[in-house]
PDB file of C-alpha atoms in Angstrom:
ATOM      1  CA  UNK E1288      30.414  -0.626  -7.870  1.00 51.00           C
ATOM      2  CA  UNK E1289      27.072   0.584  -6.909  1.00 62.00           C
ATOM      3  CA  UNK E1290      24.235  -1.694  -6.309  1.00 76.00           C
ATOM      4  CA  UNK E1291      21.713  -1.337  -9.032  1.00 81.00           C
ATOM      5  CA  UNK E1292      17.886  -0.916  -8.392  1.00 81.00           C
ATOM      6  CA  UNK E1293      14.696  -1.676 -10.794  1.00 82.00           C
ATOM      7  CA  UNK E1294      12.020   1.372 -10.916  1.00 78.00           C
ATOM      8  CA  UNK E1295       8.281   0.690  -9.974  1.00 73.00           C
ATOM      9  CA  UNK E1296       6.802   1.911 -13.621  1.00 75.00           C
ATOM     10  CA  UNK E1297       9.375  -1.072 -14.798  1.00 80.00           C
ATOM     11  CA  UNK E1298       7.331  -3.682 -13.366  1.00 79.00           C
ATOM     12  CA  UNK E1299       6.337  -6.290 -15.240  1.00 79.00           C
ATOM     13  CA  UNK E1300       5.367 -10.009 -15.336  1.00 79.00           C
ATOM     14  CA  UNK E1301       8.173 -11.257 -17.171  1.00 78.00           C
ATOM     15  CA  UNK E1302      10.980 -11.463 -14.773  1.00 77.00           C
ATOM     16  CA  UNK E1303      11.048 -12.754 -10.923  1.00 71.00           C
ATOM     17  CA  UNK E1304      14.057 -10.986  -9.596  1.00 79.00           C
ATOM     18  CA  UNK E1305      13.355  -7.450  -8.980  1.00 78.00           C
ATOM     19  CA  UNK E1306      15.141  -5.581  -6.905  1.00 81.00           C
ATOM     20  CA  UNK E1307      13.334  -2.473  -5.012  1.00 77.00           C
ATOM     21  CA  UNK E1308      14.660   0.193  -2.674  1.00 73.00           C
ATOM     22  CA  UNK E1309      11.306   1.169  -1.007  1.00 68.00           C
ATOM     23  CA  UNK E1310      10.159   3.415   1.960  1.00 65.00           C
ATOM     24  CA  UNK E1311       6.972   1.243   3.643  1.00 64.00           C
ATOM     25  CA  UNK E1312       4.105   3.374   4.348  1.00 59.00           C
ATOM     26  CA  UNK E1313       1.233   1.373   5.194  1.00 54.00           C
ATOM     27  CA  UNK E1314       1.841  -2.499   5.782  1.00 48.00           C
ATOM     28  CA  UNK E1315      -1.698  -2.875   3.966  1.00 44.00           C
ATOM     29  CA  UNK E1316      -1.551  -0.492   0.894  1.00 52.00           C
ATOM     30  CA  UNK E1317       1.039   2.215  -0.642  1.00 42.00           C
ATOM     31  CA  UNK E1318       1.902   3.509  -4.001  1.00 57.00           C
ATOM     32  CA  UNK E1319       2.409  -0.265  -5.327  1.00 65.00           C
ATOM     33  CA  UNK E1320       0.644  -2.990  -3.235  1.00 71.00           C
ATOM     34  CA  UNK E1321       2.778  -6.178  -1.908  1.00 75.00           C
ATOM     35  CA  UNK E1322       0.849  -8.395  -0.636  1.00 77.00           C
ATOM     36  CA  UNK E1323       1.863 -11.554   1.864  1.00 79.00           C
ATOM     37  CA  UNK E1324       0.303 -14.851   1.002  1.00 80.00           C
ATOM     38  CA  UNK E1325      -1.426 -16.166   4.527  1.00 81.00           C
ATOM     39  CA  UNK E1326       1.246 -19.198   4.728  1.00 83.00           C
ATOM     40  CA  UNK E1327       4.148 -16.748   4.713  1.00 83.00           C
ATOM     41  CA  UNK E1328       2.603 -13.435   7.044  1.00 82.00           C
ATOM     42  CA  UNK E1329       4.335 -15.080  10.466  1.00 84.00           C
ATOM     43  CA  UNK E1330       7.945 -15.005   8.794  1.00 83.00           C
ATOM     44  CA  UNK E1331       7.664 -11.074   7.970  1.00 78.00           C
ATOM     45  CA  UNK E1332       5.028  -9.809  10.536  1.00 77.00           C
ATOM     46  CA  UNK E1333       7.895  -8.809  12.951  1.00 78.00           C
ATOM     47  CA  UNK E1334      10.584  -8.235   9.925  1.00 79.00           C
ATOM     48  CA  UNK E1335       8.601  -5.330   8.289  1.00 80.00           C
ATOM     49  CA  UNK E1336       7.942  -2.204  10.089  1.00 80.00           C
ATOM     50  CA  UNK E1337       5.925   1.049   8.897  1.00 77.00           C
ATOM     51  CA  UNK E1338       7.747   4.123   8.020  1.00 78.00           C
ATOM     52  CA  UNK E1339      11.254   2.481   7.351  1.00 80.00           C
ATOM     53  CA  UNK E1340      13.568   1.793   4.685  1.00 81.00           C
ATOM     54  CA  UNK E1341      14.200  -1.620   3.116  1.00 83.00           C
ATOM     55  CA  UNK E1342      15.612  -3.703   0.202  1.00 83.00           C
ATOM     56  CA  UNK E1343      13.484  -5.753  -1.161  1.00 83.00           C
ATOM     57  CA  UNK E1344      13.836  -8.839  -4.087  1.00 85.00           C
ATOM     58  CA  UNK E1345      12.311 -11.415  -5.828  1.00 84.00           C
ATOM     59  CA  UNK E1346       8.409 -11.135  -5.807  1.00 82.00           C
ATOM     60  CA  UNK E1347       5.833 -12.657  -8.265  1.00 82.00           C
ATOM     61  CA  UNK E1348       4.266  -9.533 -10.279  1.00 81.00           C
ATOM     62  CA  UNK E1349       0.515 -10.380 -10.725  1.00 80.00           C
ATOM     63  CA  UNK E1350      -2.024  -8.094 -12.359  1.00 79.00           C
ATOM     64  CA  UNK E1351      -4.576  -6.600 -10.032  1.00 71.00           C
ATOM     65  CA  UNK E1352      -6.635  -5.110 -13.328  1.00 63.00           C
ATOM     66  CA  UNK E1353      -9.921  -6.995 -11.860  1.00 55.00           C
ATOM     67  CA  UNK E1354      -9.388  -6.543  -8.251  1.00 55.00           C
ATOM     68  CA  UNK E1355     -10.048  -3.718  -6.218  1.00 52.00           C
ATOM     69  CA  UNK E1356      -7.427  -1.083  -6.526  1.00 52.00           C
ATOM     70  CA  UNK E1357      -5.567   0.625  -3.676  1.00 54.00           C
ATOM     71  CA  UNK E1358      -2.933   2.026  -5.969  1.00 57.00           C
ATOM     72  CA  UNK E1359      -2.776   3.667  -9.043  1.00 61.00           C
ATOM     73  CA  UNK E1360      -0.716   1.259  -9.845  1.00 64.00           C
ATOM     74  CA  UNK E1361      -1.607  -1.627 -12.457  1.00 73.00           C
ATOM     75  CA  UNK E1362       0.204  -4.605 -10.453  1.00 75.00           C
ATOM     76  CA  UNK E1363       0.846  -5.694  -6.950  1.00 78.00           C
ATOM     77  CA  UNK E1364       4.101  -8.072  -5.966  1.00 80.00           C
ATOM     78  CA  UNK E1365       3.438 -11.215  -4.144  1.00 84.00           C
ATOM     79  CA  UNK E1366       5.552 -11.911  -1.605  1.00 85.00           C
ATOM     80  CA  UNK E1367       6.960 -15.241  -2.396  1.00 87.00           C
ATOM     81  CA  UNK E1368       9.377 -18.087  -0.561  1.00 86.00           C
ATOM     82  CA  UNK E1369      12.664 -16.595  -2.282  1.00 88.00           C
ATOM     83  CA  UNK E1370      11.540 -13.132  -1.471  1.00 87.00           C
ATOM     84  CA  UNK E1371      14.532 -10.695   0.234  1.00 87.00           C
ATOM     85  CA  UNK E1372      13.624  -8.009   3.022  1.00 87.00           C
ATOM     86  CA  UNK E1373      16.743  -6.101   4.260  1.00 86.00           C
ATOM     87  CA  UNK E1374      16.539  -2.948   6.714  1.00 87.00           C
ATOM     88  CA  UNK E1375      18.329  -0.265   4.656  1.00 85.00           C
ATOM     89  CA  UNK E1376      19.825   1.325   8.222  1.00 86.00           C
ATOM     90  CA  UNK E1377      20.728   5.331   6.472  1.00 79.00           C
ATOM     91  CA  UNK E1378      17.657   6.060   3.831  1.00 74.00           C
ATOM     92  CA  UNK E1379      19.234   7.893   0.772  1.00 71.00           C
ATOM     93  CA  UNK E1380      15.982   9.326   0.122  1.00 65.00           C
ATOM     94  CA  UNK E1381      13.348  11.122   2.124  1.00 66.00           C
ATOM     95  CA  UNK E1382      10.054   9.339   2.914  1.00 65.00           C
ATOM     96  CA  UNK E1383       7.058  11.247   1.444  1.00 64.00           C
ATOM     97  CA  UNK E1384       4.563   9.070   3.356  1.00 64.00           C
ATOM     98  CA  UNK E1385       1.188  10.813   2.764  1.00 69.00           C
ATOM     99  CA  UNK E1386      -0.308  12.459  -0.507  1.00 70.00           C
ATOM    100  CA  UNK E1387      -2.797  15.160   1.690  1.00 77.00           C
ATOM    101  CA  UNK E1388      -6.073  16.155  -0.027  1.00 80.00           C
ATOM    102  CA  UNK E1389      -7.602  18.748   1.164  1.00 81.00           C
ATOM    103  CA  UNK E1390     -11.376  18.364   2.553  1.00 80.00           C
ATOM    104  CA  UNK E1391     -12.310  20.928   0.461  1.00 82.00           C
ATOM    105  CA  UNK E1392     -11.452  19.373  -2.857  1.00 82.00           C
ATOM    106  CA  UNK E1393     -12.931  16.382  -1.928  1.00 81.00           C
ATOM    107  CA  UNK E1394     -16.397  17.978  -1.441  1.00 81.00           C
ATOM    108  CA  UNK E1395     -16.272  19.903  -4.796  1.00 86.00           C
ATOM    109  CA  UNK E1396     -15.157  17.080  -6.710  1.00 84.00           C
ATOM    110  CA  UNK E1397     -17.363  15.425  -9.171  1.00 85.00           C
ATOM    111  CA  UNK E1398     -16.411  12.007  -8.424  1.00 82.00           C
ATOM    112  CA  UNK E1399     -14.404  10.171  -6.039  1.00 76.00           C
ATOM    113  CA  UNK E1400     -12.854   6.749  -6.572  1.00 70.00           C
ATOM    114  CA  UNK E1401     -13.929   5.112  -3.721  1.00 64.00           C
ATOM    115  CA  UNK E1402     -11.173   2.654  -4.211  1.00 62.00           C
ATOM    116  CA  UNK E1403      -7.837   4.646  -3.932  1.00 64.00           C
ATOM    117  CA  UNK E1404      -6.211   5.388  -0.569  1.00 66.00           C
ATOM    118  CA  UNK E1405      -6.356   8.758   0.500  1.00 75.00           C
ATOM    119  CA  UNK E1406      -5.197  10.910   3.008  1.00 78.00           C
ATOM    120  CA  UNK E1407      -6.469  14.121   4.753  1.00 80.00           C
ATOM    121  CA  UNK E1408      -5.906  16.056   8.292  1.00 81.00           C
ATOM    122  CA  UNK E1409      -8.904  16.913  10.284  1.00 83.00           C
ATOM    123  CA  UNK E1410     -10.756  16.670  13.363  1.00 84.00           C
ATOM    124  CA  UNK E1411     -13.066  13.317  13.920  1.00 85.00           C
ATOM    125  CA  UNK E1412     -15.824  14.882  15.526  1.00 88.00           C
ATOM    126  CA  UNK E1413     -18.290  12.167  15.093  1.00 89.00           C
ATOM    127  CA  UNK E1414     -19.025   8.697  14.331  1.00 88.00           C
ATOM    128  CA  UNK E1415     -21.973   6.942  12.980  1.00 89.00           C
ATOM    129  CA  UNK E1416     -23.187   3.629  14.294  1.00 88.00           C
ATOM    130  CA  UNK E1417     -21.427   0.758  12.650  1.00 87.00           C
ATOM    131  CA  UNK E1418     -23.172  -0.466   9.394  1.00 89.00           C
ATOM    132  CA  UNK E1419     -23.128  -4.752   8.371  1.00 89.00           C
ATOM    133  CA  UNK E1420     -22.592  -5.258   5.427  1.00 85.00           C
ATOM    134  CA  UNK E1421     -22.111  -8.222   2.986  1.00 86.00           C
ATOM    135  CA  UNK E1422     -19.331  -7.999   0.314  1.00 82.00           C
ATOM    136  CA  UNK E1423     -20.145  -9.020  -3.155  1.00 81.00           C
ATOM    137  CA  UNK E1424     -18.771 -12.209  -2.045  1.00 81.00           C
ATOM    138  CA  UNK E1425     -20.553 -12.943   0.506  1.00 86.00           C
ATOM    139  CA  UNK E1426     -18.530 -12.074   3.366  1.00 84.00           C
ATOM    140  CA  UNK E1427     -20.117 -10.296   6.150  1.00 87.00           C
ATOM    141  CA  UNK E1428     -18.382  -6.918   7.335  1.00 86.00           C
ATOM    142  CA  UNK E1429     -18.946  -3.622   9.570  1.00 86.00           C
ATOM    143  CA  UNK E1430     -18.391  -0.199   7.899  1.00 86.00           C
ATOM    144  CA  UNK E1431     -17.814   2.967  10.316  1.00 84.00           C
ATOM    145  CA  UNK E1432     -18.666   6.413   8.907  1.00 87.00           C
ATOM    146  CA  UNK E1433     -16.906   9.187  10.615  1.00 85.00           C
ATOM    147  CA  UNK E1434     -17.488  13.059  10.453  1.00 85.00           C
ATOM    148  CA  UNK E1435     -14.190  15.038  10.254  1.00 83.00           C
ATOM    149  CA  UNK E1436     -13.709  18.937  10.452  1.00 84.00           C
ATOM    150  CA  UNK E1437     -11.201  20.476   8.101  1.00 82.00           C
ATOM    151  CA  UNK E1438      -9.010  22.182  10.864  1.00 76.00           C
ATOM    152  CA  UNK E1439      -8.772  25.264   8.491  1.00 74.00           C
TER     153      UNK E1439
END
């Protein structure tokens, strides 16, 4: 019998065991945010590697409505104590890591949502000095502006 899988626009609240079949694209954002609570990062820092295939169960579904978004998606799965991570060793899908937007469209667009992930191809020929900042709470930071040529 084949082993059955829930879908991402299923995810909900109401139930603890999921069970995912998911590329990883970023180990700090993709197209639904996980997120490691501090107390458990050592035990999957060296489990979970970019760009690979695993199988993945039991997380705690929280809504991220008031927190900054890096995902169109509505909630993010906590990483938990009963939480399952198994290296899926032959993919049976292809891994569509990036979602390019050209420079272009990003110049002529009205708005951008400064908090979803993007990703483009250029040339970084620049930098800006580092900027400190403070986050709205309280936390000092740097932010590092970069110039990039569209290679077209």
């Amino acid at each position: 019998m084949a082993e059955s899988f829930d879908l991402l626009m299923d995810v909900s609240p109401k139930k603890l065991a999921w069970n995912f079949l998911v590329h990883v694209v970023r180990l700090w954002g993709g197209r639904i945010q996980a997120s490691v609570p501090k107390a458990l990062v050592r035990r999957w820092n060296d489990n979970i590697d970019e760009f690979k295939m695993y199988k993945m169960s039991n997380f705690i579904v929280v809504d991220k409505r008031e927190k900054t978004k890096t995902s169109m998606n509505r909630w993010t799965l906590n990483f938990s104590h009963r939480t399952v991570v198994l290296l899926v060793e032959n993919p049976t899908f292809p891994l569509q890591a990036f979602r390019l937007t050209q420079i272009s469209e990003l110049l002529n667009a009205d708005r951008i949502n400064d908090s979803q992930l993007i990703d483009i191809m250029g040339e970084v020929v620049g930098k800006e000095d580092p900027k400190e900042l403070i986050t709205s709470k309280g936390k000092e930071t740097k932010r590092l502006a970069i110039l990039v040529e569209d290679l077209e």
